[in-house]
Coordinates of C-alpha atoms in Angstrom, one line a residue:
X207 CA 19.3 -60.1 21.5
X208 CA 22.9 -59.6 20.0
X209 CA 25.8 -59.8 22.3
X210 CA 26.4 -56.0 21.9
X211 CA 22.9 -55.3 22.5
X212 CA 22.9 -57.2 25.6
X213 CA 26.0 -55.4 26.9
X214 CA 24.5 -52.1 26.2
X215 CA 21.3 -53.3 28.1
X216 CA 23.3 -54.1 31.1
X217 CA 25.4 -51.0 30.8
X218 CA 22.0 -49.2 31.2
X219 CA 20.8 -51.0 33.9
X220 CA 24.1 -50.5 35.8
X221 CA 23.8 -46.9 35.0
X222 CA 20.2 -46.7 36.7
X223 CA 21.4 -48.3 39.8
X224 CA 24.6 -46.3 40.2
X225 CA 22.4 -43.0 39.6
X226 CA 19.4 -43.9 41.8
X227 CA 21.5 -45.8 44.5
X228 CA 22.8 -43.3 47.0
X229 CA 24.2 -45.9 49.6
X230 CA 24.6 -49.8 49.6
X231 CA 21.5 -50.5 50.8
X232 CA 19.4 -48.7 48.1
X233 CA 21.7 -50.2 45.5
X234 CA 20.9 -53.7 46.8
X235 CA 17.2 -52.8 46.6
X236 CA 17.3 -51.6 43.1
X237 CA 19.5 -54.9 42.0
X238 CA 16.9 -56.9 43.7
X239 CA 14.2 -55.0 41.6
X240 CA 15.7 -55.6 38.6
X241 CA 16.9 -59.1 39.1
X242 CA 13.1 -59.9 39.9
X243 CA 12.3 -58.0 36.5
X244 CA 14.7 -60.1 34.4
X245 CA 17.4 -62.6 35.2
X246 CA 20.1 -61.1 33.0
X247 CA 19.7 -58.3 35.9
X248 CA 21.3 -60.3 38.7
X249 CA 23.5 -58.5 41.3
X250 CA 26.6 -60.2 39.8
X251 CA 25.9 -58.9 36.5
X252 CA 25.3 -55.6 37.7
X253 CA 27.8 -55.3 40.2
X254 CA 31.3 -53.5 39.8
X255 CA 32.4 -57.2 38.8
X256 CA 30.6 -56.4 35.5
X257 CA 33.3 -53.7 34.6
X258 CA 34.4 -55.7 32.0
X259 CA 31.0 -55.8 30.7
X260 CA 31.3 -52.1 30.6
X261 CA 34.5 -52.1 28.9
X262 CA 33.0 -54.6 26.4
X263 CA 30.2 -51.9 25.7
X264 CA 32.3 -49.1 25.2
X265 CA 34.4 -51.1 22.9
X266 CA 31.2 -51.8 20.7
X267 CA 30.5 -48.2 20.8
X268 CA 34.1 -47.3 19.5
X269 CA 33.9 -50.0 17.0
X270 CA 30.6 -48.5 15.6
X271 CA 32.1 -45.1 15.7
X272 CA 35.2 -46.0 13.8
X273 CA 33.0 -47.7 11.2
X274 CA 31.1 -44.6 10.9
X275 CA 34.1 -42.3 10.8
X276 CA 35.6 -44.5 7.9
X277 CA 32.2 -44.0 5.9
X278 CA 31.6 -40.5 6.7
X279 CA 35.3 -39.2 6.4
X280 CA 35.1 -40.7 3.0
X281 CA 32.6 -38.4 1.8
X282 CA 33.5 -35.2 3.8
X283 CA 36.9 -35.3 2.3
X284 CA 35.8 -35.8 -1.2
X285 CA 36.4 -32.6 -3.6
X286 CA 33.7 -33.8 -5.8
X287 CA 30.1 -32.8 -4.7
X288 CA 28.6 -35.5 -2.9
X289 CA 25.1 -35.0 -4.4
X290 CA 26.5 -35.1 -8.0
X291 CA 25.8 -39.0 -7.6
X292 CA 22.8 -40.1 -6.1
X293 CA 24.4 -43.4 -4.7
X294 CA 27.1 -41.3 -2.8
X295 CA 24.5 -39.0 -1.5
X296 CA 22.4 -41.8 -0.2
X297 CA 25.1 -43.5 1.4
X298 CA 26.2 -40.5 3.1
X299 CA 22.7 -39.8 4.6
X300 CA 22.6 -43.5 5.7
X301 CA 25.8 -42.9 7.7
X302 CA 24.8 -39.7 9.0
X303 CA 21.6 -41.0 10.3
X304 CA 23.5 -44.2 12.0
X305 CA 25.8 -41.4 13.6
X306 CA 22.8 -39.2 14.9
X307 CA 21.0 -42.4 16.3
X308 CA 24.2 -43.5 18.1
X309 CA 24.8 -40.3 19.8
X310 CA 21.1 -40.2 20.8
X311 CA 21.2 -43.8 21.9
X312 CA 24.2 -43.2 24.0
X313 CA 23.7 -39.7 25.2
X314 CA 22.1 -40.6 28.5
X315 CA 25.3 -42.7 29.8
X316 CA 27.5 -39.7 29.0
X317 CA 28.3 -39.5 32.7
X318 CA 30.4 -42.5 32.1
X319 CA 33.9 -41.3 31.4
X320 CA 34.6 -44.1 28.8
X321 CA 31.3 -43.4 27.1
X322 CA 31.7 -39.7 27.2
X323 CA 35.0 -39.8 25.5
X324 CA 33.2 -41.8 22.7
X325 CA 30.5 -39.4 22.4
X326 CA 33.2 -36.4 22.0
X327 CA 34.5 -38.1 19.2
X328 CA 30.8 -38.8 18.0
X329 CA 30.0 -35.0 18.3
X330 CA 33.1 -34.4 16.4
X331 CA 32.6 -36.4 13.5
X332 CA 28.7 -35.4 13.4
X333 CA 30.0 -31.7 13.2
X334 CA 32.3 -32.3 10.4
X335 CA 29.0 -34.3 8.7
X336 CA 26.9 -31.3 9.4
X337 CA 29.5 -28.8 7.8
X338 CA 29.6 -31.1 4.6
X339 CA 26.0 -31.2 4.5
X340 CA 25.7 -27.2 5.0
X341 CA 28.2 -27.1 2.0
X342 CA 26.2 -29.4 0.0
X343 CA 23.0 -27.6 1.1
X344 CA 24.3 -24.4 -0.2
X345 CA 25.8 -26.1 -3.7
X346 CA 22.5 -27.3 -4.4
X347 CA 20.7 -23.9 -3.7
X348 CA 23.1 -22.0 -5.8
X349 CA 23.4 -24.7 -9.0
X350 CA 19.4 -25.0 -8.7
X351 CA 18.6 -21.5 -9.1
X352 CA 21.2 -21.3 -12.0
X353 CA 20.0 -24.4 -13.8
X354 CA 16.3 -23.7 -13.2
X355 CA 16.4 -19.9 -14.0
X356 CA 15.8 -17.0 -11.5
X357 CA 12.2 -16.2 -12.8
X358 CA 10.3 -19.4 -14.0
X359 CA 6.9 -18.8 -12.9
X360 CA 3.7 -20.8 -13.5
X361 CA -0.1 -19.9 -14.1
X362 CA -2.7 -22.5 -13.6
X363 CA 0.2 -25.2 -14.1
X364 CA 1.5 -23.7 -17.3
X365 CA 5.0 -21.9 -17.4
X366 CA 5.1 -18.3 -17.9
X367 CA 9.0 -17.4 -18.1
X368 CA 10.0 -13.9 -16.6
X369 CA 6.2 -12.7 -16.8
X370 CA 6.4 -10.3 -13.7
X371 CA 9.7 -9.0 -14.3
X372 CA 10.0 -8.7 -17.9
X373 CA 10.8 -5.2 -19.5
X374 CA 9.3 -3.8 -22.5
X375 CA 10.6 -1.0 -24.5
X376 CA 7.7 -0.6 -26.7
X377 CA 5.1 -0.2 -24.1
X378 CA 4.0 3.3 -24.1
X379 CA 2.4 3.0 -20.6
X380 CA 5.6 2.1 -18.8
X381 CA 8.2 4.8 -18.0
X382 CA 11.7 4.1 -19.2
X383 CA 14.0 3.9 -16.3
X384 CA 17.7 4.6 -16.8
X385 CA 20.5 4.4 -14.6
X386 CA 21.9 8.0 -14.8
X387 CA 23.3 9.1 -18.2
X388 CA 24.0 5.5 -19.1
X389 CA 22.0 3.6 -22.1
X390 CA 21.7 0.3 -20.4
X391 CA 18.0 0.2 -19.4
X392 CA 17.1 -1.0 -15.9
X393 CA 14.3 -3.7 -16.3
X394 CA 11.0 -2.7 -15.0
X395 CA 7.9 -4.5 -13.9
X396 CA 5.0 -5.0 -16.5
X397 CA 1.5 -4.4 -15.4
X398 CA 0.3 -7.6 -13.6
X399 CA -3.3 -8.1 -13.3
X400 CA -3.6 -11.7 -12.5
X401 CA -1.7 -12.6 -9.4
X402 CA -2.7 -16.3 -9.8
X403 CA 1.3 -17.0 -10.2
X404 CA 3.5 -19.4 -8.3
X405 CA 7.5 -19.0 -8.9
X406 CA 9.3 -21.8 -8.5
X407 CA 13.1 -21.2 -8.6
X408 CA 14.3 -24.7 -7.8
X409 CA 13.5 -28.0 -9.5
X410 CA 11.3 -30.5 -8.1
X411 CA 14.3 -33.1 -7.4
X412 CA 16.6 -30.3 -5.8
X413 CA 13.8 -29.4 -3.6
X414 CA 13.5 -33.0 -2.5
X415 CA 17.3 -33.4 -1.9
X416 CA 17.4 -30.2 -0.1
X417 CA 14.5 -31.4 2.1
X418 CA 16.6 -34.6 2.9
X419 CA 19.6 -32.5 4.2
X420 CA 17.4 -30.3 6.0
X421 CA 15.8 -33.2 7.8
X422 CA 19.2 -34.6 8.7
X423 CA 20.7 -31.3 9.7
X424 CA 17.7 -30.3 12.2
X425 CA 18.0 -33.8 13.6
X426 CA 21.7 -33.3 14.3
X427 CA 21.1 -29.9 15.9
X428 CA 22.1 -27.9 13.1
X429 CA 18.7 -26.5 12.1
X430 CA 19.5 -22.8 12.6
X431 CA 22.8 -23.1 10.3
X432 CA 20.8 -24.9 7.7
X433 CA 18.0 -22.2 7.9
X434 CA 20.7 -19.4 7.8
X435 CA 22.1 -21.1 4.7
X436 CA 18.9 -21.3 3.0
X437 CA 17.8 -17.9 3.6
X438 CA 21.0 -16.3 2.5
X439 CA 20.4 -17.9 -1.0
X440 CA 16.7 -17.2 -1.2
X441 CA 17.2 -13.7 0.1
X442 CA 19.7 -13.0 -2.7
X443 CA 17.1 -14.2 -5.3
X444 CA 14.3 -12.4 -3.5
X445 CA 16.2 -9.3 -3.4
X446 CA 17.2 -9.3 -7.2
X447 CA 13.3 -9.9 -7.9
X448 CA 12.3 -6.8 -6.1
X449 CA 15.2 -4.7 -8.0
X450 CA 13.9 -6.0 -11.3
X451 CA 10.7 -4.6 -10.4
X452 CA 12.3 -1.1 -10.7
X453 CA 12.3 -0.5 -6.9
X454 CA 15.2 1.2 -5.4
X455 CA 16.6 0.9 -1.8
X456 CA 16.1 4.3 -0.5
X457 CA 16.6 5.9 3.1
X458 CA 14.1 8.0 4.6
X459 CA 16.4 11.0 3.7
X460 CA 16.5 9.8 0.2
X461 CA 12.8 10.0 0.0
X462 CA 12.5 13.3 1.5
X463 CA 15.1 14.8 -0.6
X464 CA 13.1 13.5 -3.9
X465 CA 11.4 16.1 -6.4
X466 CA 7.7 15.4 -6.3
X467 CA 7.7 14.1 -9.9
X468 CA 10.4 11.8 -8.9
X469 CA 8.5 10.6 -5.8
X470 CA 5.3 10.3 -7.8
X471 CA 7.1 7.9 -10.1
X472 CA 8.7 5.9 -7.3
X473 CA 5.2 5.4 -5.7
X474 CA 4.2 4.1 -8.7
X475 CA 6.8 1.7 -9.0
X476 CA 6.5 0.9 -4.9
X477 CA 2.6 0.4 -5.7
X478 CA 3.4 -2.5 -8.4
X479 CA 6.5 -4.0 -6.5
X480 CA 4.2 -4.4 -3.6
X481 CA 1.5 -6.0 -5.2
X482 CA 3.9 -8.6 -7.0
X483 CA 5.9 -8.9 -3.7
X484 CA 3.0 -9.8 -1.7
X485 CA 0.9 -11.9 -4.1
X486 CA 3.4 -13.5 -6.1
X487 CA 7.3 -13.6 -4.7
X488 CA 6.4 -13.9 -0.8
X489 CA 3.7 -16.7 -1.4
X490 CA 6.3 -18.5 -3.6
X491 CA 9.0 -18.0 -1.0
X492 CA 6.7 -19.5 1.8
X493 CA 5.5 -22.4 -0.5
X494 CA 9.3 -23.3 -1.0
X495 CA 10.1 -22.9 2.8
X496 CA 7.5 -25.2 3.5
X497 CA 8.5 -27.8 1.0
X498 CA 12.2 -27.7 2.0
X499 CA 11.5 -27.9 5.7
X500 CA 8.5 -29.9 5.7
X501 CA 7.7 -31.5 9.0
X502 CA 9.6 -28.9 10.9
X503 CA 7.2 -26.0 11.3
X504 CA 9.3 -23.8 13.3
X505 CA 12.6 -23.9 11.0
X506 CA 10.0 -23.0 8.0
X507 CA 9.0 -20.1 9.8
X508 CA 12.3 -19.0 10.8
X509 CA 13.8 -19.3 7.2
X510 CA 10.8 -17.6 5.5
X511 CA 11.1 -14.8 7.8
X512 CA 14.6 -14.5 7.2
X513 CA 14.4 -14.6 3.3
X514 CA 11.4 -12.0 3.2
X515 CA 12.1 -9.6 6.2
X516 CA 14.5 -7.4 4.2
X517 CA 12.4 -7.0 1.2
X518 CA 9.3 -6.6 3.4
X519 CA 11.0 -3.9 5.3
X520 CA 12.1 -2.0 2.2
X521 CA 8.5 -1.8 1.1
X522 CA 7.5 -0.7 4.5
X523 CA 10.1 1.9 5.3
X524 CA 9.5 3.3 1.7
X525 CA 5.5 3.6 2.9
X526 CA 6.6 5.2 6.2
X527 CA 8.9 7.7 4.5
X528 CA 6.0 9.0 2.2
X529 CA 3.8 8.9 5.6
X530 CA 6.0 11.3 7.5
X531 CA 7.0 13.4 4.7
X532 CA 5.7 16.6 3.5
X533 CA 1.8 17.3 4.0
X534 CA 1.3 19.7 1.3
X535 CA -2.3 19.3 -0.3
X536 CA -1.1 18.5 -3.5
X537 CA 0.4 15.1 -2.1
X538 CA -2.9 13.8 -1.0
X539 CA -3.6 11.5 -4.2
X540 CA -0.5 9.9 -4.2
X541 CA -0.6 9.0 -0.2
X542 CA -4.2 7.8 -0.7
X543 CA -2.8 5.6 -3.2
X544 CA -0.2 4.2 -0.9
X545 CA -2.8 4.0 2.0
X546 CA -5.0 2.0 -0.1
X547 CA -2.3 -0.5 -1.4
X548 CA -1.0 -1.0 2.0
X549 CA -4.8 -1.4 3.4
X550 CA -5.5 -4.0 0.7
X551 CA -2.4 -5.8 1.4
X552 CA -2.6 -5.9 4.9
X553 CA -4.5 -9.6 4.9
X554 CA -1.7 -10.9 2.6
X555 CA 0.8 -9.8 5.1
X556 CA -1.2 -11.2 8.1
X557 CA -1.6 -14.5 6.4
X558 CA 2.2 -14.9 5.2
X559 CA 3.9 -13.3 8.3
X560 CA 1.3 -15.3 10.9
X561 CA 4.1 -17.2 12.9
X562 CA 6.0 -16.3 16.0
X563 CA 9.0 -14.6 14.3
X564 CA 7.0 -12.1 12.5
X565 CA 5.2 -10.3 15.2
X566 CA 7.0 -7.2 15.0
X567 CA 6.7 -7.0 11.2
X568 CA 2.7 -7.5 11.6
X569 CA 2.6 -4.5 14.0
X570 CA 4.8 -2.3 11.7
X571 CA 2.6 -2.8 8.8
X572 CA -0.7 -1.8 10.8
X573 CA 1.5 1.2 12.3
X574 CA 2.5 2.6 9.0
X575 CA -0.7 2.2 7.5
X576 CA -2.1 4.2 10.4
X577 CA 0.7 6.5 10.2
X578 CA -0.5 7.1 6.6
X579 CA -3.9 7.8 7.7
X580 CA -2.6 10.5 10.2
X581 CA -0.9 11.9 7.1
X582 CA -4.0 12.3 5.2
X583 CA -5.6 14.0 7.9
X584 CA -2.8 16.4 8.4
X585 CA -2.9 17.1 4.7
X586 CA -6.6 18.3 5.2
X587 CA -5.5 20.3 8.2
X588 CA -2.9 22.0 5.9
X589 CA -5.9 22.4 3.4
X590 CA -7.6 24.3 5.9
X591 CA -4.5 26.5 6.8
X592 CA -3.9 27.2 3.2
X593 CA -7.7 28.6 2.9
X594 CA -7.3 30.7 6.1
X595 CA -3.9 32.1 4.9
X596 CA -4.9 32.9 1.3
X597 CA -4.8 36.8 1.3
X598 CA -7.7 39.1 0.6
X599 CA -5.7 41.9 -1.1
X600 CA -6.0 41.6 -4.7
X601 CA -9.6 41.7 -6.3
X602 CA -10.5 39.3 -9.3
X603 CA -11.1 41.3 -12.1
X604 CA -14.7 41.7 -13.1
X605 CA -16.0 39.7 -10.1
X606 CA -15.1 36.4 -11.5
X607 CA -14.2 33.2 -10.1
X608 CA -11.5 33.0 -7.5
X609 CA -8.5 30.6 -8.0
X610 CA -9.1 29.6 -4.6
X611 CA -12.5 28.7 -5.5
X612 CA -11.5 26.6 -8.4
X613 CA -8.5 24.8 -6.5
X614 CA -10.8 23.9 -3.5
X615 CA -13.8 22.5 -5.2
X616 CA -11.8 20.7 -7.7
X617 CA -9.6 19.2 -5.0
X618 CA -12.5 18.2 -2.9
X619 CA -14.5 16.5 -5.7
X620 CA -11.1 14.6 -6.8
X621 CA -10.5 13.8 -3.2
X622 CA -14.1 12.5 -2.6
X623 CA -13.8 9.9 -5.4
X624 CA -11.6 7.9 -2.7
X625 CA -14.7 8.6 -0.5
X626 CA -14.5 5.0 1.3
X627 CA -11.0 5.4 2.0
X628 CA -11.2 8.8 3.4
X629 CA -14.4 7.6 5.7
X630 CA -11.8 4.8 7.0
X631 CA -9.4 7.6 7.7
X632 CA -11.5 10.1 9.5
X633 CA -13.5 7.2 11.4
X634 CA -11.7 7.1 14.4
X635 CA -10.3 10.5 14.2
X636 CA -13.2 11.9 16.5
X637 CA -14.5 15.1 16.2
X638 CA -12.6 18.6 16.6
X639 CA -14.4 21.8 17.5
X640 CA -16.1 23.3 14.5
X641 CA -17.3 26.7 16.1
X642 CA -19.7 27.8 12.9
X643 CA -21.3 24.5 12.2
X644 CA -24.9 23.6 13.5
X645 CA -26.0 20.4 15.0
X646 CA -25.7 18.3 12.0
X647 CA -22.0 17.6 13.5
X648 CA -23.5 15.5 15.9
X649 CA -25.6 13.5 13.3
X650 CA -23.1 13.0 10.4
X651 CA -19.9 11.1 9.6
X652 CA -16.6 12.6 10.5
X653 CA -15.6 13.1 6.8
X654 CA -19.0 14.7 6.0
X655 CA -18.1 17.3 9.0
X656 CA -14.9 17.7 7.5
X657 CA -15.9 18.4 4.3
X658 CA -18.6 21.0 5.8
X659 CA -16.0 22.8 7.9
X660 CA -13.8 23.1 5.1
X661 CA -16.7 24.7 3.0
X662 CA -17.3 27.0 5.8
X663 CA -13.9 28.0 5.8
X664 CA -13.8 28.7 1.9
X665 CA -17.3 30.8 2.0
X666 CA -15.5 33.1 4.9
X667 CA -12.7 33.4 2.9
X668 CA -14.6 34.7 -0.1
X669 CA -16.7 36.9 2.0
X670 CA -13.6 38.6 3.1
X671 CA -12.2 38.7 -0.3
X672 CA -15.9 40.3 -1.6
X673 CA -15.2 43.3 0.5
X674 CA -12.4 44.4 -1.7
X675 CA -14.4 45.5 -4.3
X676 CA -15.9 49.2 -3.8
X677 CA -18.9 48.8 -5.9
X678 CA -21.6 46.7 -3.9
X679 CA -22.9 45.4 -6.9
X680 CA -19.8 44.1 -8.2
X681 CA -19.0 42.5 -4.8
X682 CA -22.5 40.5 -5.3
X683 CA -21.4 39.4 -8.7
X684 CA -18.3 38.0 -7.2
X685 CA -20.3 36.0 -4.4
X686 CA -22.9 35.0 -7.1
X687 CA -20.0 33.8 -9.4
X688 CA -18.2 31.9 -6.9
X689 CA -21.2 30.6 -4.8
X690 CA -22.7 29.4 -8.2
X691 CA -19.4 27.3 -8.9
X692 CA -19.6 25.9 -5.3
X693 CA -22.9 24.7 -6.0
X694 CA -22.2 23.3 -9.2
X695 CA -19.2 21.2 -8.2
X696 CA -20.8 19.8 -5.3
X697 CA -24.1 18.6 -7.2
X698 CA -23.9 15.3 -8.8
X699 CA -20.7 14.1 -7.0
X700 CA -19.6 12.5 -4.0
X701 CA -18.9 15.7 -2.4
X702 CA -22.6 16.7 -2.8
X703 CA -23.5 13.4 -1.1
X704 CA -21.3 14.0 1.8
X705 CA -22.6 17.7 2.2
X706 CA -26.1 16.5 1.9
X707 CA -29.2 17.9 -0.2
X708 CA -29.9 20.3 2.2
X709 CA -26.7 21.9 1.9
X710 CA -27.1 22.1 -1.8
X711 CA -30.6 23.8 -1.5
X712 CA -29.3 26.3 1.3
X713 CA -26.3 27.2 -0.9
X714 CA -28.4 27.6 -4.1
X715 CA -30.8 29.9 -2.0
X716 CA -27.8 31.9 -1.2
X717 CA -26.8 32.3 -4.8
X718 CA -30.5 33.6 -5.7
X719 CA -30.0 36.0 -2.4
X720 CA -26.8 37.5 -4.0
X721 CA -28.7 37.8 -7.4
X722 CA -31.3 39.8 -5.3
X723 CA -29.0 42.3 -3.6
X724 CA -27.0 43.0 -7.0
X725 CA -30.1 43.8 -8.8
X726 CA -31.1 46.2 -6.0
X727 CA -27.9 47.8 -5.3
X728 CA -27.0 48.3 -9.1
X729 CA -30.6 48.9 -11.0
X730 CA -33.2 50.1 -8.4
X731 CA -31.8 53.5 -8.5
X732 CA -32.5 53.5 -12.3
X733 CA -35.8 52.3 -11.9
X734 CA -36.7 54.9 -9.3
X735 CA -35.9 57.6 -12.1
X736 CA -38.7 56.1 -14.4
X737 CA -41.5 56.6 -11.8
X738 CA -44.3 59.0 -12.6
X739 CA -46.0 59.6 -9.4
X740 CA -44.4 62.7 -8.4
X741 CA -45.2 64.3 -12.1
X742 CA -49.1 63.6 -11.9
X743 CA -50.0 67.1 -10.6
X744 CA -47.5 69.0 -12.8
X745 CA -48.7 71.9 -15.4
X746 CA -48.1 70.5 -18.9
X747 CA -44.8 72.5 -19.3
X748 CA -43.2 71.6 -16.1
X749 CA -44.3 67.8 -16.7
X750 CA -42.6 68.0 -20.0
X751 CA -39.3 69.4 -18.5
X752 CA -39.4 67.1 -15.7
X753 CA -39.7 63.9 -18.2
X754 CA -37.1 65.2 -20.2
X755 CA -34.8 65.2 -17.2
X756 CA -35.7 62.1 -16.0
X757 CA -35.2 60.6 -19.6
X758 CA -31.9 62.1 -19.9
X759 CA -30.6 61.0 -16.5
X760 CA -31.7 57.2 -17.4
X761 CA -29.9 57.5 -20.7
X762 CA -26.8 58.4 -18.8
X763 CA -26.9 56.3 -15.9
X764 CA -28.0 53.3 -17.9
X765 CA -24.9 54.1 -20.4
X766 CA -22.4 54.1 -17.5
X767 CA -24.0 51.0 -15.8
X768 CA -23.8 49.1 -19.0
X769 CA -20.1 50.3 -20.1
X770 CA -19.1 49.3 -16.6
X771 CA -20.9 46.2 -16.2
X772 CA -20.1 44.9 -19.8
X773 CA -16.4 44.3 -18.3
X774 CA -17.9 42.2 -15.4
X775 CA -17.7 38.5 -16.0
X776 CA -20.3 35.9 -15.0
X777 CA -19.0 32.5 -15.8
X778 CA -21.8 30.2 -15.9
X779 CA -24.1 31.1 -19.2
X780 CA -27.0 29.8 -17.1
X781 CA -26.6 32.2 -14.6
X782 CA -25.7 35.0 -17.0
X783 CA -28.9 34.5 -18.9
X784 CA -31.1 34.3 -15.5
X785 CA -29.6 37.4 -14.6
X786 CA -30.7 39.4 -18.0
X787 CA -33.9 38.0 -17.9
X788 CA -34.6 39.0 -14.4
X789 CA -33.2 42.5 -15.4
X790 CA -35.4 42.7 -18.4
X791 CA -38.6 41.5 -16.0
X792 CA -37.3 44.4 -13.9
X793 CA -36.6 47.2 -16.1
X794 CA -38.4 46.9 -19.5
X795 CA -42.0 47.3 -18.4
X796 CA -41.4 50.4 -16.3
X797 CA -39.2 51.6 -19.1
X798 CA -42.1 50.8 -21.7
X799 CA -44.8 52.4 -19.5
X800 CA -42.7 55.5 -19.2
X801 CA -41.8 56.1 -23.0
X802 CA -45.4 55.3 -23.7
X803 CA -46.5 58.4 -21.3
X804 CA -43.5 60.4 -22.5
X805 CA -44.9 60.1 -26.5
X806 CA -48.4 61.2 -25.0
X807 CA -47.1 64.4 -23.4
X808 CA -48.5 67.4 -25.7
X809 CA -45.6 69.5 -25.3
X810 CA -43.4 67.0 -26.3
X811 CA -45.6 65.4 -29.1
X812 CA -43.7 64.6 -32.4
X813 CA -40.4 65.6 -31.0
X814 CA -40.3 62.5 -28.6
X815 CA -37.7 60.8 -31.1
X816 CA -35.5 63.6 -30.3
X817 CA -35.1 62.5 -26.7
X818 CA -35.6 58.9 -26.8
X819 CA -32.3 57.1 -27.1
X820 CA -33.4 53.5 -26.5
X821 CA -36.5 51.5 -27.5
X822 CA -37.0 48.4 -25.6
X823 CA -35.3 46.2 -28.1
X824 CA -32.1 48.7 -27.7
X825 CA -32.4 48.1 -23.8
X826 CA -32.5 44.2 -24.4
X827 CA -29.7 44.6 -26.8
X828 CA -27.5 46.4 -24.2
X829 CA -28.4 44.2 -21.4
X830 CA -27.0 41.1 -23.5
X831 CA -23.6 42.5 -23.8
X832 CA -23.4 42.5 -19.8
X833 CA -20.9 40.3 -18.0
X834 CA -18.9 39.5 -21.1
X835 CA -15.7 40.4 -19.2
X836 CA -12.3 40.5 -20.8
X837 CA -10.2 37.7 -21.8
X838 CA -8.1 37.9 -18.4
X839 CA -11.2 37.1 -16.4
X840 CA -12.8 34.4 -18.4
X841 CA -10.3 31.7 -17.4

């Protein structure tokens, strides 16, 4: 063992004896134990008489520090970047390693005043060295990014320059985004369908140099400072990358002040930006962090969180602003897009932000996603209110389709294209009170019950509106039209699947019932005029007179009905044809029988044509003119 090493060993032994020996007897015992262990630890060598050895040890420490100070200060005071020369960098790192080792080696003897004074100098030297390493780290980060380009990316090992961020003025599928009235175009993200991309913003050699510096800074107790420098540089890159995707930094108030069209455009950009960020940008940052801070998991996790937190919160804040915004029904589909995007990205969030520093961010993702679900449920409640509040004041001309029917049915059909998401939204919602629904509430999914309830509200609303019509027949035409439309829109769609086949059959039967009510209320009295039972026992002259009056009354009423109902409207051609065929079956046999009997009355005889206005073919022609409506109620 060298002389310096032996002196240090003796100094350590003396320090142990001093520390543990509370009185002379205990110190003697300790000296004896150490002497038995190694002859060099004799009482003479370890006693106060060995103070000169302490002095020699401190002198050796002082000599080491002076040598290191010379080597380190030579680099620290240099105006040129140390890492501009690989040999200088290696020499500087070696000196730092030795200084860190010296501090660690002598730190347990800090209670010794002479050693403590040396250690103060050593700590000061170490601090200056760490400050210079911090500057070099920052320079490497900045210059490495500039030389390598901001958006160099790789797919399956092959370079794809600028791919996620490039803008294409000729791409018709992308909206041009302009800054106010300026002509300068802000780059927007092109559609990315393959997320098997890794972005390396720093060359491999630079990453290795950064790792070597990070290793020394962590060892020297400057790990947090290193992480802060790293994260400030990478955060700037990441925020610029997100900006290039066209996503603005918006407050909740900014989002709520937007027009719906502008918000739709912003949601579209948010969806693209979120996918690129969570599937390309953030994983690339995670990879880079792990390489720079390899072997220091906590520093890597902290640095990654510091880099990505701002951009992640920007994405989440926008989704949150959408969730707590207006719940008007037309917003459903875009909010569903945000809900589905965030849901699909939650696994990426949880995998990337899995460390101790990201607990609050992981919780925030789930909270906002659930808040979006609450917003969707709130939109359906607003739809219910819209149906309830729709006034029954103005009748639809000709008993045609009411706008509320078109709106609700097309809305629900469109909504049910996202059936899986809606079922997820309503799954934990629980069932509220549905006073008019039957026992299927207890055996159906929450979403199907919700749809059933909305249909119940719509039907009640339409029944109230049907009462506006003074003519009962027109009331039933209105109910027929709207009922038929409801059944048609429900069939062969996810909405029909949710409502169920029994619901479809039940409401198709309702339409047939409305048809029967219409026919009775409008045509039964006309058919009654053709009955001949009351004329059987009349004398010939009275019979002829009675039948002439019946035929005249029939012609007048038939003309009136046809004139009026030709302006009524049945939107569905098949339903219109079904009504006409039904009327023909209902009317023509009775009319034909009456005319045949009329022509055989002797008192009328050859003058029958004078009274017969319509033949059966004429009746059919007039029936074919029914329900054509006017241009206003055919829409």
